[in-house]
Amino acid sequence: MPEGDERQDAHDVDPSVFRAPIGTHDVLPPDSEGWIEVVATFARRARRFGYGLVVTPVFEHLEVFQRVGASTDVVRKEMYEFDDKGGRRLALRPEGTAPVVRAYVQHRPAVPWKVWYLAPHFRYERPQRGRYRQHWQLGAEVMGVDDPDVDVEVIALAHGFYRDLGLERIRLLLNSMGDAASRPAYVAALRAYLLDHGGSFGEEFRARVEQNPLRLLDAKRPEWQDVIERAPQLTEYLSDASAAHFEQVQQGLRALGIGYELTPRLVRGFDYYTATTFEFVSDSLDAAQNALGGGGRYDQLAEDMGGPPTPSIGFGVGIERVLIARAAEPGDRRPSGSRLDAFVIDAIGDGAATLLAAELREAGLAADRAYGGRSVKAQWKLADRSGARYAVMLGRREAEHDAVAIKDLRDPAGTQRELPRRELAGWLQARREDARHETPGADW
Ligand code: HAM
């Protein structure tokens, strides 16, 4: 996991040493194994639920993002904006929903439109563990349906994904933001209450109440907490339609055995949310960035962006945070390092290793070998370091009767055994099947 994001950017100090910009990080093997597994787990689950992959550009016209949250920090303060050489005002994607809605409005696919995505996101935040200036999200969106069953399905997709990864110390927080009929009355009541009770909190408080009182519900300032805690709750102001929708979502979750905590003060960071909102938090992470993912309905956004009325819901998951949470879970089930089935050792030196490695790879196995005519001893060292499950040695003695020698590299006391060469691929494939059963979910 990325460390040291707080350090001074070394490039500022010594121009001859390039480092990744502050708040970004490289993902290198073998850590990237966990990364691929998270992505593949999500992709598998999304496919099972009938979602197709959508890929949108890393940058969009600035206005696309301005539509999603004029009053949110992500849009106001944290966007990477720039002019291209043609004078267009563009921004790097700070969040994934607006581009998907832009693509929907542009292409008008048939609804329900069920899509998932994997994309880098950019926010100029103060970097710390679990909070980066470039982070990666997996997300899913369903456009064109207001049925509460879809809310349940989307939450179940996220829930199942975390479970597939073996994450246990997570909680689902659930709230409803109401609809266009419920929100204004609540916002007015909340604003009046906050101005009334927070009169002594000064100008900043006042300005924030005026701008968007909802955002204050998750303000962290200790001296404001008493007043915020006693504020009226949105769920008390839900219209009949919103209340019924929210009740059905809860029933659906209970029917699937998905536990949730009603959290009236859950305020998600974008203006587009309506009705159901949710967040998955991990008890393995610091409270300031414990959200492993979150989302909700955004029933007005397509219209706001020039499309037809299209009730929609989705969520995004932070890959880096999932990896941190996973490493912190007691029964850490991360795959261990390399996934090579075999490392081929050539003790004859006549090019046979090239052929054998090619044969194994064509048979669907992961095989590697040494290069540059290394000594047999050096090849054994490389085999050990490769993390391969088995070393497969081609020696003169074995070659005489068209056999290979095999050694289990995870068993230090393991002895070599011999196998007819034509049986090798099948034998390795069978071992791979066994391993797949031992570590469910580790396969991709
Ligand atoms: P979000 O809550 O801003 O929602 O981000 C989704 C997830 O991305 C967070 O729960 C967190 O795991 C991760 N994340 C956010 N910012 C950072 C960061 N700076 N560093 C590391 N991880 C981060 C959205 O972006 C919405 N578009 C989700 C959505 C989809 N709502 C409806 N559809």
Short mmCIF file of C-alpha atoms and ligand atoms in Angstrom, two decimals:
data_model
loop_
_atom_site.label_atom_id
_atom_site.label_comp_id
_atom_site.label_asym_id
_atom_site.label_seq_id
_atom_site.Cartn_x
_atom_site.Cartn_y
_atom_site.Cartn_z
CA MET A 1 0.00 0.00 0.00
CA PRO A 2 1.16 3.50 -0.70
CA GLU A 3 3.06 5.01 2.16
CA GLY A 4 4.67 8.34 2.78
CA ASP A 5 2.20 10.48 0.88
CA GLU A 6 2.77 13.23 3.40
CA ARG A 7 6.45 13.48 2.46
CA GLN A 8 7.71 16.50 0.63
CA ASP A 9 7.56 15.80 -3.08
CA ALA A 10 11.19 14.86 -3.77
CA HIS A 11 11.01 16.40 -7.19
CA ASP A 12 10.69 19.79 -5.46
CA VAL A 13 13.93 19.14 -3.65
CA ASP A 14 16.14 17.48 -6.22
CA PRO A 15 15.15 17.84 -9.87
CA SER A 16 17.23 14.80 -10.83
CA VAL A 17 15.04 12.42 -8.80
CA PHE A 18 11.59 11.90 -10.25
CA ARG A 19 8.88 10.54 -8.02
CA ALA A 20 5.18 10.04 -8.53
CA PRO A 21 3.38 13.32 -7.74
CA ILE A 22 2.27 13.73 -4.16
CA GLY A 23 -1.07 12.03 -3.48
CA THR A 24 -0.52 9.45 -6.25
CA HIS A 25 1.18 6.08 -6.11
CA ASP A 26 2.40 3.24 -8.27
CA VAL A 27 0.97 -0.24 -7.95
CA LEU A 28 3.69 -2.82 -8.49
CA PRO A 29 3.74 -6.60 -8.57
CA PRO A 30 3.14 -8.56 -6.42
CA ASP A 31 0.79 -6.03 -4.73
CA SER A 32 -0.98 -5.58 -8.04
CA GLU A 33 -2.22 -9.18 -7.72
CA GLY A 34 -4.66 -8.01 -5.05
CA TRP A 35 -5.64 -5.11 -7.28
CA ILE A 36 -6.49 -7.38 -10.21
CA GLU A 37 -8.40 -9.70 -7.94
CA VAL A 38 -10.57 -6.87 -6.61
CA VAL A 39 -11.34 -5.72 -10.15
CA ALA A 40 -12.05 -9.24 -11.41
CA THR A 41 -14.29 -9.98 -8.44
CA PHE A 42 -16.32 -6.88 -9.19
CA ALA A 43 -16.45 -7.63 -12.93
CA ARG A 44 -17.65 -11.17 -12.30
CA ARG A 45 -20.36 -10.03 -9.94
CA ALA A 46 -21.49 -7.19 -12.22
CA ARG A 47 -21.82 -9.61 -15.12
CA ARG A 48 -23.85 -12.02 -12.99
CA PHE A 49 -26.23 -9.15 -12.21
CA GLY A 50 -26.56 -8.23 -15.88
CA TYR A 51 -24.38 -5.09 -16.00
CA GLY A 52 -22.22 -4.22 -19.01
CA LEU A 53 -18.90 -2.36 -18.88
CA VAL A 54 -18.96 1.34 -19.81
CA VAL A 55 -15.74 3.22 -20.51
CA THR A 56 -15.85 7.01 -20.66
CA PRO A 57 -13.01 9.51 -21.16
CA VAL A 58 -10.75 10.50 -18.28
CA PHE A 59 -11.65 14.15 -18.93
CA GLU A 60 -14.94 15.83 -19.78
CA HIS A 61 -16.13 19.36 -20.42
CA LEU A 62 -15.97 21.15 -17.10
CA GLU A 63 -19.72 21.82 -17.13
CA VAL A 64 -20.47 18.08 -16.94
CA PHE A 65 -19.08 18.03 -13.42
CA GLN A 66 -20.33 21.45 -12.42
CA ARG A 67 -23.85 20.06 -12.86
CA VAL A 68 -23.34 17.44 -10.14
CA GLY A 69 -22.41 19.63 -7.24
CA ALA A 70 -21.98 23.35 -7.41
CA SER A 71 -22.02 23.43 -3.61
CA THR A 72 -19.70 20.48 -3.00
CA ASP A 73 -16.01 20.65 -2.17
CA VAL A 74 -15.15 18.04 -4.78
CA VAL A 75 -16.44 20.32 -7.54
CA ARG A 76 -15.69 23.74 -6.05
CA LYS A 77 -12.23 23.20 -4.66
CA GLU A 78 -10.76 19.87 -5.69
CA MET A 79 -11.14 19.56 -9.45
CA TYR A 80 -8.19 19.29 -11.79
CA GLU A 81 -9.32 21.79 -14.42
CA PHE A 82 -7.40 22.88 -17.48
CA ASP A 83 -7.68 24.47 -20.92
CA ASP A 84 -6.64 22.28 -23.82
CA LYS A 85 -4.74 23.69 -26.79
CA GLY A 86 -8.03 24.44 -28.52
CA GLY A 87 -9.14 26.60 -25.59
CA ARG A 88 -11.71 24.12 -24.26
CA ARG A 89 -12.26 24.14 -20.52
CA LEU A 90 -11.91 20.52 -19.35
CA ALA A 91 -11.63 18.66 -16.05
CA LEU A 92 -10.21 15.30 -15.03
CA ARG A 93 -12.98 13.03 -13.71
CA PRO A 94 -13.49 13.74 -9.97
CA GLU A 95 -16.41 11.30 -9.75
CA GLY A 96 -17.92 8.63 -11.97
CA THR A 97 -21.66 9.30 -12.16
CA ALA A 98 -21.69 12.50 -14.20
CA PRO A 99 -19.74 10.99 -17.14
CA VAL A 100 -22.05 7.97 -17.21
CA VAL A 101 -25.11 10.21 -17.25
CA ARG A 102 -23.49 12.36 -19.95
CA ALA A 103 -22.92 9.20 -22.03
CA TYR A 104 -26.51 8.11 -21.44
CA VAL A 105 -27.90 11.47 -22.56
CA GLN A 106 -25.60 11.44 -25.59
CA HIS A 107 -26.32 7.87 -26.77
CA ARG A 108 -29.85 7.31 -25.41
CA PRO A 109 -29.53 3.54 -24.86
CA ALA A 110 -32.66 1.52 -24.04
CA VAL A 111 -33.55 1.46 -20.36
CA PRO A 112 -32.96 -0.04 -17.93
CA TRP A 113 -29.36 0.77 -18.71
CA LYS A 114 -27.21 -1.27 -16.32
CA VAL A 115 -23.50 -0.47 -16.48
CA TRP A 116 -20.36 -0.81 -14.42
CA TYR A 117 -17.01 0.94 -14.67
CA LEU A 118 -13.41 0.97 -13.53
CA ALA A 119 -11.74 4.36 -13.69
CA PRO A 120 -9.15 6.64 -12.11
CA HIS A 121 -10.62 9.61 -10.26
CA PHE A 122 -8.87 12.89 -9.46
CA ARG A 123 -9.46 15.12 -6.46
CA TYR A 124 -7.07 17.72 -5.12
CA GLU A 125 -7.41 16.59 -1.52
CA ARG A 126 -4.97 16.66 1.37
CA PRO A 127 -3.30 13.27 0.93
CA GLN A 128 -3.27 10.78 3.78
CA ARG A 129 -3.64 7.04 4.13
CA GLY A 130 -6.80 6.10 2.22
CA ARG A 131 -7.20 9.56 0.68
CA TYR A 132 -5.35 10.29 -2.55
CA ARG A 133 -5.29 12.82 -5.36
CA GLN A 134 -5.68 10.01 -7.84
CA HIS A 135 -7.73 7.08 -6.65
CA TRP A 136 -9.46 4.26 -8.53
CA GLN A 137 -13.13 3.45 -8.34
CA LEU A 138 -15.24 0.54 -9.39
CA GLY A 139 -18.82 1.61 -9.82
CA ALA A 140 -22.21 0.53 -11.08
CA GLU A 141 -25.19 2.57 -12.27
CA VAL A 142 -28.72 1.57 -13.25
CA MET A 143 -30.55 4.22 -15.27
CA GLY A 144 -34.23 4.39 -16.09
CA VAL A 145 -35.98 2.54 -13.24
CA ASP A 146 -37.51 3.86 -10.03
CA ASP A 147 -38.53 0.45 -8.66
CA PRO A 148 -37.20 0.04 -5.08
CA ASP A 149 -36.15 -3.49 -6.11
CA VAL A 150 -33.40 -1.84 -8.14
CA ASP A 151 -32.13 -0.03 -5.03
CA VAL A 152 -32.01 -3.40 -3.32
CA GLU A 153 -30.25 -5.02 -6.27
CA VAL A 154 -27.59 -2.32 -6.45
CA ILE A 155 -26.92 -2.54 -2.71
CA ALA A 156 -26.85 -6.36 -2.94
CA LEU A 157 -24.28 -6.14 -5.74
CA ALA A 158 -21.98 -4.05 -3.58
CA HIS A 159 -22.65 -6.18 -0.50
CA GLY A 160 -21.89 -9.42 -2.36
CA PHE A 161 -18.69 -7.94 -3.79
CA TYR A 162 -17.34 -7.13 -0.30
CA ARG A 163 -18.35 -10.58 0.88
CA ASP A 164 -16.63 -12.27 -2.08
CA LEU A 165 -13.45 -10.51 -0.98
CA GLY A 166 -13.82 -11.86 2.54
CA LEU A 167 -14.47 -8.46 4.15
CA GLU A 168 -16.38 -8.98 7.34
CA ARG A 169 -15.87 -5.89 9.45
CA ILE A 170 -18.10 -3.69 7.34
CA ARG A 171 -21.43 -2.00 8.01
CA LEU A 172 -24.05 -0.68 5.64
CA LEU A 173 -25.37 2.78 6.52
CA LEU A 174 -28.71 3.65 4.95
CA ASN A 175 -30.67 6.87 4.58
CA SER A 176 -33.23 8.54 2.37
CA MET A 177 -32.81 12.06 1.04
CA GLY A 178 -36.47 12.26 0.02
CA ASP A 179 -37.74 13.48 -3.31
CA ALA A 180 -38.37 16.89 -4.81
CA ALA A 181 -41.61 17.02 -2.80
CA SER A 182 -39.99 16.32 0.59
CA ARG A 183 -36.65 18.11 0.36
CA PRO A 184 -37.56 21.83 0.29
CA ALA A 185 -39.68 21.63 3.46
CA TYR A 186 -36.88 19.81 5.25
CA VAL A 187 -34.13 22.13 4.04
CA ALA A 188 -36.18 25.13 5.20
CA ALA A 189 -36.83 23.55 8.62
CA LEU A 190 -33.17 22.57 9.01
CA ARG A 191 -31.92 26.00 7.99
CA ALA A 192 -34.28 27.72 10.42
CA TYR A 193 -33.28 25.37 13.23
CA LEU A 194 -29.54 25.79 12.64
CA LEU A 195 -29.71 29.57 12.42
CA ASP A 196 -31.82 29.64 15.53
CA HIS A 197 -29.61 27.34 17.62
CA GLY A 198 -26.20 28.11 16.16
CA GLY A 199 -26.44 31.88 16.34
CA SER A 200 -23.28 32.09 18.44
CA PHE A 201 -21.15 29.90 16.13
CA GLY A 202 -19.93 32.77 13.97
CA GLU A 203 -19.81 33.72 10.32
CA GLU A 204 -18.48 30.45 8.84
CA PHE A 205 -21.32 28.46 10.36
CA ARG A 206 -23.84 31.00 9.15
CA ALA A 207 -22.45 31.04 5.62
CA ARG A 208 -22.51 27.25 5.43
CA VAL A 209 -26.08 27.11 6.66
CA GLU A 210 -27.10 29.63 4.04
CA GLN A 211 -25.30 27.78 1.29
CA ASN A 212 -26.42 24.22 2.00
CA PRO A 213 -27.60 23.26 5.48
CA LEU A 214 -27.62 19.54 4.58
CA ARG A 215 -23.86 19.55 4.24
CA LEU A 216 -23.55 20.72 7.84
CA LEU A 217 -25.05 17.49 9.11
CA ASP A 218 -21.71 15.74 8.71
CA ALA A 219 -19.55 18.70 9.82
CA LYS A 220 -16.84 17.55 12.21
CA ARG A 221 -16.34 20.70 14.38
CA PRO A 222 -16.73 19.48 18.01
CA GLU A 223 -18.32 22.72 19.27
CA TRP A 224 -21.16 22.37 16.75
CA GLN A 225 -22.00 18.74 17.50
CA ASP A 226 -24.63 19.26 20.19
CA VAL A 227 -26.73 21.44 17.97
CA ILE A 228 -26.26 19.26 14.90
CA GLU A 229 -27.18 16.12 16.79
CA ARG A 230 -30.52 17.55 17.85
CA ALA A 231 -31.37 18.87 14.37
CA PRO A 232 -34.59 17.75 12.69
CA GLN A 233 -34.14 14.60 10.61
CA LEU A 234 -34.92 14.28 6.93
CA THR A 235 -36.70 10.97 7.36
CA GLU A 236 -39.37 12.78 9.43
CA TYR A 237 -40.11 14.99 6.42
CA LEU A 238 -40.40 12.34 3.72
CA SER A 239 -43.39 12.61 1.38
CA ASP A 240 -45.72 9.59 1.41
CA ALA A 241 -44.22 8.34 -1.86
CA SER A 242 -40.66 8.69 -0.54
CA ALA A 243 -41.48 7.03 2.76
CA ALA A 244 -43.15 4.09 0.96
CA HIS A 245 -40.16 3.71 -1.39
CA PHE A 246 -37.73 3.74 1.53
CA GLU A 247 -39.80 1.16 3.43
CA GLN A 248 -39.78 -1.18 0.43
CA VAL A 249 -36.03 -0.86 0.07
CA GLN A 250 -35.64 -1.85 3.72
CA GLN A 251 -38.00 -4.78 3.33
CA GLY A 252 -36.05 -5.96 0.29
CA LEU A 253 -32.76 -5.80 2.17
CA ARG A 254 -34.21 -7.71 5.11
CA ALA A 255 -35.55 -10.37 2.72
CA LEU A 256 -32.03 -10.87 1.36
CA GLY A 257 -30.55 -10.95 4.86
CA ILE A 258 -28.52 -7.78 4.29
CA GLY A 259 -28.10 -5.92 7.58
CA TYR A 260 -28.20 -2.12 7.62
CA GLU A 261 -28.12 0.78 10.07
CA LEU A 262 -30.52 3.64 9.53
CA THR A 263 -28.33 6.74 9.59
CA PRO A 264 -30.39 9.93 9.25
CA ARG A 265 -27.27 12.10 9.27
CA LEU A 266 -25.64 10.31 6.39
CA VAL A 267 -25.00 13.09 3.88
CA ARG A 268 -23.28 12.05 0.71
CA GLY A 269 -20.93 14.51 -0.95
CA PHE A 270 -22.87 15.41 -4.10
CA ASP A 271 -25.94 17.54 -4.77
CA TYR A 272 -27.56 15.04 -7.12
CA TYR A 273 -28.74 12.54 -4.52
CA THR A 274 -32.45 11.87 -4.04
CA ALA A 275 -34.26 9.13 -2.07
CA THR A 276 -32.10 6.13 -1.06
CA THR A 277 -28.47 6.86 -0.13
CA PHE A 278 -26.02 4.41 1.40
CA GLU A 279 -22.43 3.92 2.42
CA PHE A 280 -20.39 0.84 3.32
CA VAL A 281 -17.94 1.65 6.10
CA SER A 282 -15.13 -0.50 7.43
CA ASP A 283 -14.30 -0.79 11.11
CA SER A 284 -10.75 -1.64 10.05
CA LEU A 285 -10.09 1.92 8.79
CA ASP A 286 -9.69 5.32 10.48
CA ALA A 287 -13.03 7.05 10.88
CA ALA A 288 -12.04 9.97 8.63
CA GLN A 289 -11.78 7.71 5.59
CA ASN A 290 -13.61 4.55 6.53
CA ALA A 291 -16.01 4.61 3.55
CA LEU A 292 -15.26 1.66 1.29
CA GLY A 293 -17.95 2.76 -1.09
CA GLY A 294 -21.23 4.56 -1.33
CA GLY A 295 -23.93 5.82 -3.57
CA GLY A 296 -27.61 6.42 -3.96
CA ARG A 297 -30.41 7.54 -6.22
CA TYR A 298 -30.08 10.55 -8.49
CA ASP A 299 -33.51 10.72 -10.06
CA GLN A 300 -33.17 14.26 -11.49
CA LEU A 301 -29.64 14.25 -12.86
CA ALA A 302 -30.34 12.98 -16.39
CA GLU A 303 -32.94 15.71 -16.83
CA ASP A 304 -30.59 18.31 -15.39
CA MET A 305 -28.09 17.26 -18.04
CA GLY A 306 -30.55 17.65 -20.90
CA GLY A 307 -31.94 14.11 -21.06
CA PRO A 308 -35.41 12.67 -20.53
CA PRO A 309 -36.70 11.96 -17.00
CA THR A 310 -34.60 8.96 -15.94
CA PRO A 311 -34.71 7.80 -12.33
CA SER A 312 -31.36 6.19 -11.56
CA ILE A 313 -29.19 4.73 -8.82
CA GLY A 314 -25.59 3.66 -8.45
CA PHE A 315 -22.52 3.48 -6.25
CA GLY A 316 -18.75 3.77 -6.35
CA VAL A 317 -16.11 1.73 -4.48
CA GLY A 318 -12.60 2.97 -3.71
CA ILE A 319 -10.16 0.23 -4.74
CA GLU A 320 -7.31 1.49 -2.54
CA ARG A 321 -9.53 1.55 0.52
CA VAL A 322 -10.83 -1.94 -0.16
CA LEU A 323 -7.23 -3.16 -0.33
CA ILE A 324 -6.31 -1.43 2.94
CA ALA A 325 -9.40 -2.81 4.67
CA ARG A 326 -8.73 -6.26 3.33
CA ALA A 327 -5.18 -6.28 4.60
CA ALA A 328 -6.46 -5.23 8.03
CA GLU A 329 -9.11 -7.94 8.34
CA PRO A 330 -8.19 -10.69 10.80
CA GLY A 331 -8.50 -13.56 8.32
CA ASP A 332 -6.55 -11.84 5.56
CA ARG A 333 -7.15 -13.96 2.46
CA ARG A 334 -5.08 -12.00 0.00
CA PRO A 335 -3.54 -14.19 -2.65
CA SER A 336 0.10 -14.70 -1.91
CA GLY A 337 2.35 -13.12 -4.49
CA SER A 338 2.86 -14.62 -7.89
CA ARG A 339 0.39 -16.99 -9.44
CA LEU A 340 2.85 -18.97 -11.51
CA ASP A 341 2.02 -22.64 -11.77
CA ALA A 342 5.52 -23.60 -12.79
CA PHE A 343 9.06 -22.32 -13.23
CA VAL A 344 10.95 -24.25 -15.87
CA ILE A 345 14.60 -25.07 -15.13
CA ASP A 346 16.76 -26.07 -18.05
CA ALA A 347 19.63 -28.29 -16.92
CA ILE A 348 20.54 -29.32 -20.47
CA GLY A 349 20.81 -25.97 -22.15
CA ASP A 350 19.55 -26.92 -25.59
CA GLY A 351 16.56 -24.63 -25.75
CA ALA A 352 14.20 -27.27 -24.40
CA ALA A 353 13.03 -24.84 -21.68
CA THR A 354 11.73 -22.47 -24.34
CA LEU A 355 9.65 -25.26 -25.82
CA LEU A 356 8.37 -26.55 -22.50
CA ALA A 357 7.42 -23.08 -21.21
CA ALA A 358 5.59 -22.43 -24.50
CA GLU A 359 3.78 -25.77 -24.24
CA LEU A 360 2.61 -25.05 -20.69
CA ARG A 361 1.48 -21.54 -21.56
CA GLU A 362 -0.50 -22.81 -24.55
CA ALA A 363 -2.14 -25.31 -22.20
CA GLY A 364 -3.44 -22.37 -20.15
CA LEU A 365 -0.88 -22.59 -17.35
CA ALA A 366 1.21 -19.73 -15.98
CA ALA A 367 4.85 -20.63 -16.57
CA ASP A 368 8.09 -18.72 -16.43
CA ARG A 369 11.77 -19.49 -16.92
CA ALA A 370 15.23 -17.97 -16.63
CA TYR A 371 17.01 -16.25 -19.50
CA GLY A 372 20.57 -15.77 -20.60
CA GLY A 373 22.01 -19.27 -20.09
CA ARG A 374 22.10 -19.08 -16.26
CA SER A 375 23.67 -21.90 -14.25
CA VAL A 376 21.33 -24.54 -12.87
CA LYS A 377 21.99 -23.23 -9.35
CA ALA A 378 21.06 -19.69 -10.39
CA GLN A 379 17.91 -21.00 -12.07
CA TRP A 380 16.84 -22.75 -8.85
CA LYS A 381 17.31 -19.47 -6.98
CA LEU A 382 15.15 -17.65 -9.49
CA ALA A 383 12.54 -20.39 -9.25
CA ASP A 384 12.38 -19.92 -5.48
CA ARG A 385 12.09 -16.17 -5.82
CA SER A 386 9.43 -16.39 -8.54
CA GLY A 387 6.79 -17.62 -6.09
CA ALA A 388 5.87 -20.42 -8.52
CA ARG A 389 4.13 -23.38 -7.02
CA TYR A 390 6.33 -25.96 -8.76
CA ALA A 391 9.76 -26.09 -10.33
CA VAL A 392 9.86 -28.27 -13.42
CA MET A 393 13.37 -29.40 -14.32
CA LEU A 394 14.51 -30.72 -17.64
CA GLY A 395 17.62 -32.80 -16.93
CA ARG A 396 19.64 -35.16 -19.03
CA ARG A 397 18.60 -38.20 -17.03
CA GLU A 398 14.90 -37.38 -17.28
CA ALA A 399 15.21 -36.46 -20.96
CA GLU A 400 16.40 -39.98 -21.77
CA HIS A 401 12.91 -41.33 -21.09
CA ASP A 402 11.00 -38.17 -22.01
CA ALA A 403 10.24 -37.19 -18.44
CA VAL A 404 10.62 -34.09 -16.24
CA ALA A 405 11.48 -33.67 -12.55
CA ILE A 406 9.02 -31.71 -10.40
CA LYS A 407 9.53 -30.09 -7.03
CA ASP A 408 6.93 -28.42 -4.81
CA LEU A 409 8.53 -25.07 -4.00
CA ARG A 410 6.26 -24.42 -1.03
CA ASP A 411 7.49 -27.54 0.69
CA PRO A 412 11.09 -26.98 1.88
CA ALA A 413 11.52 -30.67 2.69
CA GLY A 414 9.88 -31.69 -0.56
CA THR A 415 11.65 -34.19 -2.71
CA GLN A 416 11.70 -34.25 -6.46
CA ARG A 417 9.46 -36.59 -8.34
CA GLU A 418 9.44 -37.64 -11.93
CA LEU A 419 6.56 -37.40 -14.38
CA PRO A 420 6.24 -38.31 -18.07
CA ARG A 421 6.48 -35.04 -19.94
CA ARG A 422 3.20 -35.60 -21.80
CA GLU A 423 1.38 -35.80 -18.45
CA LEU A 424 2.89 -32.62 -17.03
CA ALA A 425 0.31 -30.06 -18.22
CA GLY A 426 -2.62 -32.18 -17.02
CA TRP A 427 -0.92 -32.77 -13.67
CA LEU A 428 -0.31 -29.04 -13.13
CA GLN A 429 -3.87 -28.22 -14.17
CA ALA A 430 -5.24 -30.64 -11.58
CA ARG A 431 -3.08 -29.00 -8.85
CA ARG A 432 -4.38 -25.63 -9.93
CA GLU A 433 -7.99 -26.85 -9.52
CA ASP A 434 -7.17 -28.05 -5.98
CA ALA A 435 -5.71 -24.64 -5.10
CA ARG A 436 -8.81 -22.93 -6.46
CA HIS A 437 -10.95 -24.92 -4.01
CA GLU A 438 -8.66 -24.09 -1.11
CA THR A 439 -8.92 -20.33 -1.73
CA PRO A 440 -12.33 -19.53 -3.16
CA GLY A 441 -12.48 -16.07 -4.71
CA ALA A 442 -8.73 -16.01 -5.30
CA ASP A 443 -9.23 -17.07 -8.90
CA TRP A 444 -9.37 -14.56 -11.77
P1 HAM B 1 -17.81 9.06 -3.34
O1 HAM B 1 -18.39 8.68 -2.02
O2 HAM B 1 -17.26 10.42 -3.47
O3 HAM B 1 -18.96 8.79 -4.40
O4 HAM B 1 -16.67 8.05 -3.73
C1 HAM B 1 -16.89 6.64 -3.74
C2 HAM B 1 -15.79 5.92 -3.00
O5 HAM B 1 -14.53 6.25 -3.57
C3 HAM B 1 -15.64 6.33 -1.53
O6 HAM B 1 -16.54 5.61 -0.72
C4 HAM B 1 -14.20 5.92 -1.26
O7 HAM B 1 -14.12 4.51 -1.05
C5 HAM B 1 -13.51 6.22 -2.58
N1 HAM B 1 -12.83 7.53 -2.54
C6 HAM B 1 -13.39 8.76 -2.68
N2 HAM B 1 -12.44 9.72 -2.63
C7 HAM B 1 -11.25 9.10 -2.43
C8 HAM B 1 -9.89 9.54 -2.30
N3 HAM B 1 -9.55 10.82 -2.37
N4 HAM B 1 -8.93 8.59 -2.12
C9 HAM B 1 -9.25 7.28 -2.06
N5 HAM B 1 -10.51 6.81 -2.19
C10 HAM B 1 -11.50 7.70 -2.38
C11 HAM B 1 -18.86 9.02 -5.72
O8 HAM B 1 -17.85 9.34 -6.28
C12 HAM B 1 -20.15 8.77 -6.45
N6 HAM B 1 -19.92 8.99 -7.89
C13 HAM B 1 -20.67 7.37 -6.18
C14 HAM B 1 -21.98 7.13 -6.89
C15 HAM B 1 -22.16 6.42 -8.00
N7 HAM B 1 -23.14 7.60 -6.53
C16 HAM B 1 -24.07 7.21 -7.38
N8 HAM B 1 -23.47 6.50 -8.32
#
